[in-house]
Each structure stands twice: as structure tokens, then as C-alpha cells.
């Protein structure tokens, strides 16, 4: 589709050039040239360079806000990206709207984290009549040896023994891979390859965008590593297992989580056990998340008699907040909160 439209644009440019060549000396012909120019503008606005949901651009659906950001970085002007799980919602518990199902029915690419993060994405081909849609499961492009089994939020998470093996179900791994910028690089490569398959004509654009963004991720990774090296108390408890890979990457310790299963609130007994564990290990910080009710985290702070503080880390980001409207911003904002809380 995009080939034909672009050739149309080229043809118009040649016609304009022809008109200009033939009547260069006659001032009246300027009017013709201007008219032709306006016509070309009108037509080209309709085929490939203009605004949102342009028919010349690829329609890309992404499961979560960070994935949508990755998809925009790799796609640049060639894509219109829609995020399926809106800011403030959790991918673990979200359900698609009918409007989103309609978007998916016309999408060129669906890019997800996979690893069981978004249960709604699993049966998407059965639920949408769009067999041509290219599915990019970016988290599952990461080598298994770098994945961590779900539920191994602490000690085991750093052992080789807990690493993934061939044949293991992908949804048995912890899905929060994007929060390690080094793992995010694999995800960018997967998105790039998906775009190149869906739109081979613009392969070089996607290759260039991906290479540039990977450099930014590498810079971010260096920056975070340098900052967090000075943190004195490296232990924390988080709301759910969001920070498993981040902690592993930067030598922090996620010693426990409030909700083993996101969306399932802990019992009074579980909270008491967690507080006891935190006391014995000297953990002073609980990281809550904007997508979940902070009640349980506050209960822990109370139970600890003021020994524990609750801070908010955002694993998803929010396009409506300037401090977290891109993945890079969101990560820097989180690192600032971690530095303040653990220093
Ligand atoms: Zn999560």
C-alpha cells in the first residue's frame, strides 16, 4: 500500500518539475505551479506524511506504556502507536475495550512483552479477524539464560540455578524485563525485526532508529550503574515483583513483595510475616506503585512503628506526566526516588 502511494507522490513532483521547466520565463505560469504545488500538498497529506492514524503509516498496538515508547522510538514517523493498557491500569488485570479490539483488527503490528504479563494478549489471534498482523513478543526474544523464574524475587534470583531453561513455559518467568535497560535492548531489536518484516521497504529507517535508541539505553544503563553504586542500604520490599531484573542488574536486593500475585491482597498474617522479615534483614523501604492501591504498603509502615518508609516507584510510566512520559524519563525519575530512599 505505502509503495503505491509514494510513487504517486513522486509522479506529482515530476509533473510539477515539468511545468516549472517549460514556463520558467513566463510569470503567469507561476500560478499554475503554485496550484500544482497545493494539489501535491493536499494529496501527500493524505498519503504518508501527515497526522495521526495516517493510512500511509503502520498501525502498531503495544501492550504497555514503555512498549509503546519503544515502538515509537523504533518506528519514528512511519508508525502510529496505540497503547492497550492505559496509564494507571495494570497489565496483569486489564481487559481490552471494544474500541481496542477494533484497532487490533486493523493493526499491522502488535508488540507485547509476553512472559504472561498481559493475559489478554495470549489468545489475540483467535479473538481478532486479522491474520496478517505481525506479533512481536519482545520479552521472549531475550535469551532464556537471562530470564528469572516467577516468584524468585530474592536470593535465588541471582543464582544461575534459577535461570530459564529450554522447554520451560514462557509464562513461568517474571515478566518485568523492560526495567533492565540491558534486557530492553533485546526488545528493541525484536521490535525492529517485526517492523522490517511488516514493512521491508523502510527497513533501513527502522535499523537506524533502533541503533540510535540502543545507544541511549546503553547510556542510561551506565548512568544508573554509576549512581546506584553509592547506595548504602541495598535492600527493599516492592509492591509486586516489578523490580526483580532491575535489582539484579544494579546489585540491589528485592527481599520480598507485598503481592505475590498482582491484584490479590495479602492477609494480615502475610503482612505481619513480611514486617518481621524486613526487621530481621534491616529493610527500611517499601516501594509502592501508582497502579495499585497503597493500603497494604501503608499497613506495613504502620506495623513497623515508623521504621519503614513508603515511596512510589512507577514501573510503567505515564505519557501525561512530564517526569515520566518516556521510558528514559521514567527510569531516571525512579532512580532519583531510589537514591533518595536508600542512600
Ligand atoms: Zn507487574
mmCIF file with all atom_site columns, C-alpha atoms in Angstrom, residues 63-64 84-97 100 116-121 175-176 178 239-240 259-265 289-293 316:
data_model
loop_
_atom_site.group_PDB
_atom_site.id
_atom_site.type_symbol
_atom_site.label_atom_id
_atom_site.label_alt_id
_atom_site.label_comp_id
_atom_site.label_asym_id
_atom_site.label_entity_id
_atom_site.label_seq_id
_atom_site.pdbx_PDB_ins_code
_atom_site.Cartn_x
_atom_site.Cartn_y
_atom_site.Cartn_z
_atom_site.occupancy
_atom_site.B_iso_or_equiv
_atom_site.pdbx_formal_charge
_atom_site.auth_seq_id
_atom_site.auth_comp_id
_atom_site.auth_asym_id
_atom_site.auth_atom_id
_atom_site.pdbx_PDB_model_num
ATOM 1  C CA . UNK A 1 63  ? 0.574   -3.670  25.406 1.00 0.00 ? 63  UNK A CA 1
ATOM 2  C CA . UNK A 1 64  ? 2.075   -1.277  27.981 1.00 0.00 ? 64  UNK A CA 1
ATOM 3  C CA . UNK A 1 84  ? -3.590  -1.022  25.038 1.00 0.00 ? 84  UNK A CA 1
ATOM 4  C CA . UNK A 1 85  ? -3.161  -0.843  28.834 1.00 0.00 ? 85  UNK A CA 1
ATOM 5  C CA . UNK A 1 86  ? -3.776  2.827   29.650 1.00 0.00 ? 86  UNK A CA 1
ATOM 6  C CA . UNK A 1 87  ? -1.741  4.818   32.203 1.00 0.00 ? 87  UNK A CA 1
ATOM 7  C CA . UNK A 1 88  ? -2.802  3.948   35.744 1.00 0.00 ? 88  UNK A CA 1
ATOM 8  C CA . UNK A 1 89  ? -4.024  0.451   34.853 1.00 0.00 ? 89  UNK A CA 1
ATOM 9  C CA . UNK A 1 90  ? -2.119  -2.786  35.436 1.00 0.00 ? 90  UNK A CA 1
ATOM 10 C CA . UNK A 1 91  ? -1.403  -5.142  32.528 1.00 0.00 ? 91  UNK A CA 1
ATOM 11 C CA . UNK A 1 92  ? -1.858  -8.110  34.905 1.00 0.00 ? 92  UNK A CA 1
ATOM 12 C CA . UNK A 1 93  ? -5.552  -7.389  35.366 1.00 0.00 ? 93  UNK A CA 1
ATOM 13 C CA . UNK A 1 94  ? -6.534  -5.297  32.321 1.00 0.00 ? 94  UNK A CA 1
ATOM 14 C CA . UNK A 1 95  ? -9.242  -6.217  29.797 1.00 0.00 ? 95  UNK A CA 1
ATOM 15 C CA . UNK A 1 96  ? -9.432  -4.744  26.284 1.00 0.00 ? 96  UNK A CA 1
ATOM 16 C CA . UNK A 1 97  ? -12.266 -2.417  25.278 1.00 0.00 ? 97  UNK A CA 1
ATOM 17 C CA . UNK A 1 100 ? -9.215  -1.510  21.180 1.00 0.00 ? 100 UNK A CA 1
ATOM 18 C CA . UNK A 1 116 ? 2.494   -13.912 30.711 1.00 0.00 ? 116 UNK A CA 1
ATOM 19 C CA . UNK A 1 117 ? 2.419   -10.178 31.517 1.00 0.00 ? 117 UNK A CA 1
ATOM 20 C CA . UNK A 1 118 ? -0.757  -9.388  29.596 1.00 0.00 ? 118 UNK A CA 1
ATOM 21 C CA . UNK A 1 119 ? -3.085  -12.394 29.737 1.00 0.00 ? 119 UNK A CA 1
ATOM 22 C CA . UNK A 1 120 ? -5.452  -10.758 27.204 1.00 0.00 ? 120 UNK A CA 1
ATOM 23 C CA . UNK A 1 121 ? -2.747  -10.828 24.528 1.00 0.00 ? 121 UNK A CA 1
ATOM 24 C CA . UNK A 1 175 ? 7.756   -10.657 33.036 1.00 0.00 ? 175 UNK A CA 1
ATOM 25 C CA . UNK A 1 176 ? 9.193   -7.297  34.234 1.00 0.00 ? 176 UNK A CA 1
ATOM 26 C CA . UNK A 1 178 ? 11.861  -3.928  30.437 1.00 0.00 ? 178 UNK A CA 1
ATOM 27 C CA . UNK A 1 239 ? 4.623   -3.978  45.869 1.00 0.00 ? 239 UNK A CA 1
ATOM 28 C CA . UNK A 1 240 ? 4.872   -6.817  43.392 1.00 0.00 ? 240 UNK A CA 1
ATOM 29 C CA . UNK A 1 259 ? 1.519   -9.168  46.450 1.00 0.00 ? 259 UNK A CA 1
ATOM 30 C CA . UNK A 1 260 ? 2.944   -12.400 45.079 1.00 0.00 ? 260 UNK A CA 1
ATOM 31 C CA . UNK A 1 261 ? 0.032   -12.445 42.669 1.00 0.00 ? 261 UNK A CA 1
ATOM 32 C CA . UNK A 1 262 ? -0.710  -8.909  41.457 1.00 0.00 ? 262 UNK A CA 1
ATOM 33 C CA . UNK A 1 263 ? -4.276  -7.962  42.356 1.00 0.00 ? 263 UNK A CA 1
ATOM 34 C CA . UNK A 1 264 ? -4.500  -10.415 45.273 1.00 0.00 ? 264 UNK A CA 1
ATOM 35 C CA . UNK A 1 265 ? -4.160  -8.518  48.569 1.00 0.00 ? 265 UNK A CA 1
ATOM 36 C CA . UNK A 1 289 ? 3.251   1.619   42.675 1.00 0.00 ? 289 UNK A CA 1
ATOM 37 C CA . UNK A 1 290 ? 0.789   4.124   41.228 1.00 0.00 ? 290 UNK A CA 1
ATOM 38 C CA . UNK A 1 291 ? -1.142  1.309   39.501 1.00 0.00 ? 291 UNK A CA 1
ATOM 39 C CA . UNK A 1 292 ? -2.093  -0.387  42.781 1.00 0.00 ? 292 UNK A CA 1
ATOM 40 C CA . UNK A 1 293 ? -3.790  0.654   46.000 1.00 0.00 ? 293 UNK A CA 1
ATOM 41 C CA . UNK A 1 316 ? 5.088   1.703   33.649 1.00 0.00 ? 316 UNK A CA 1
#
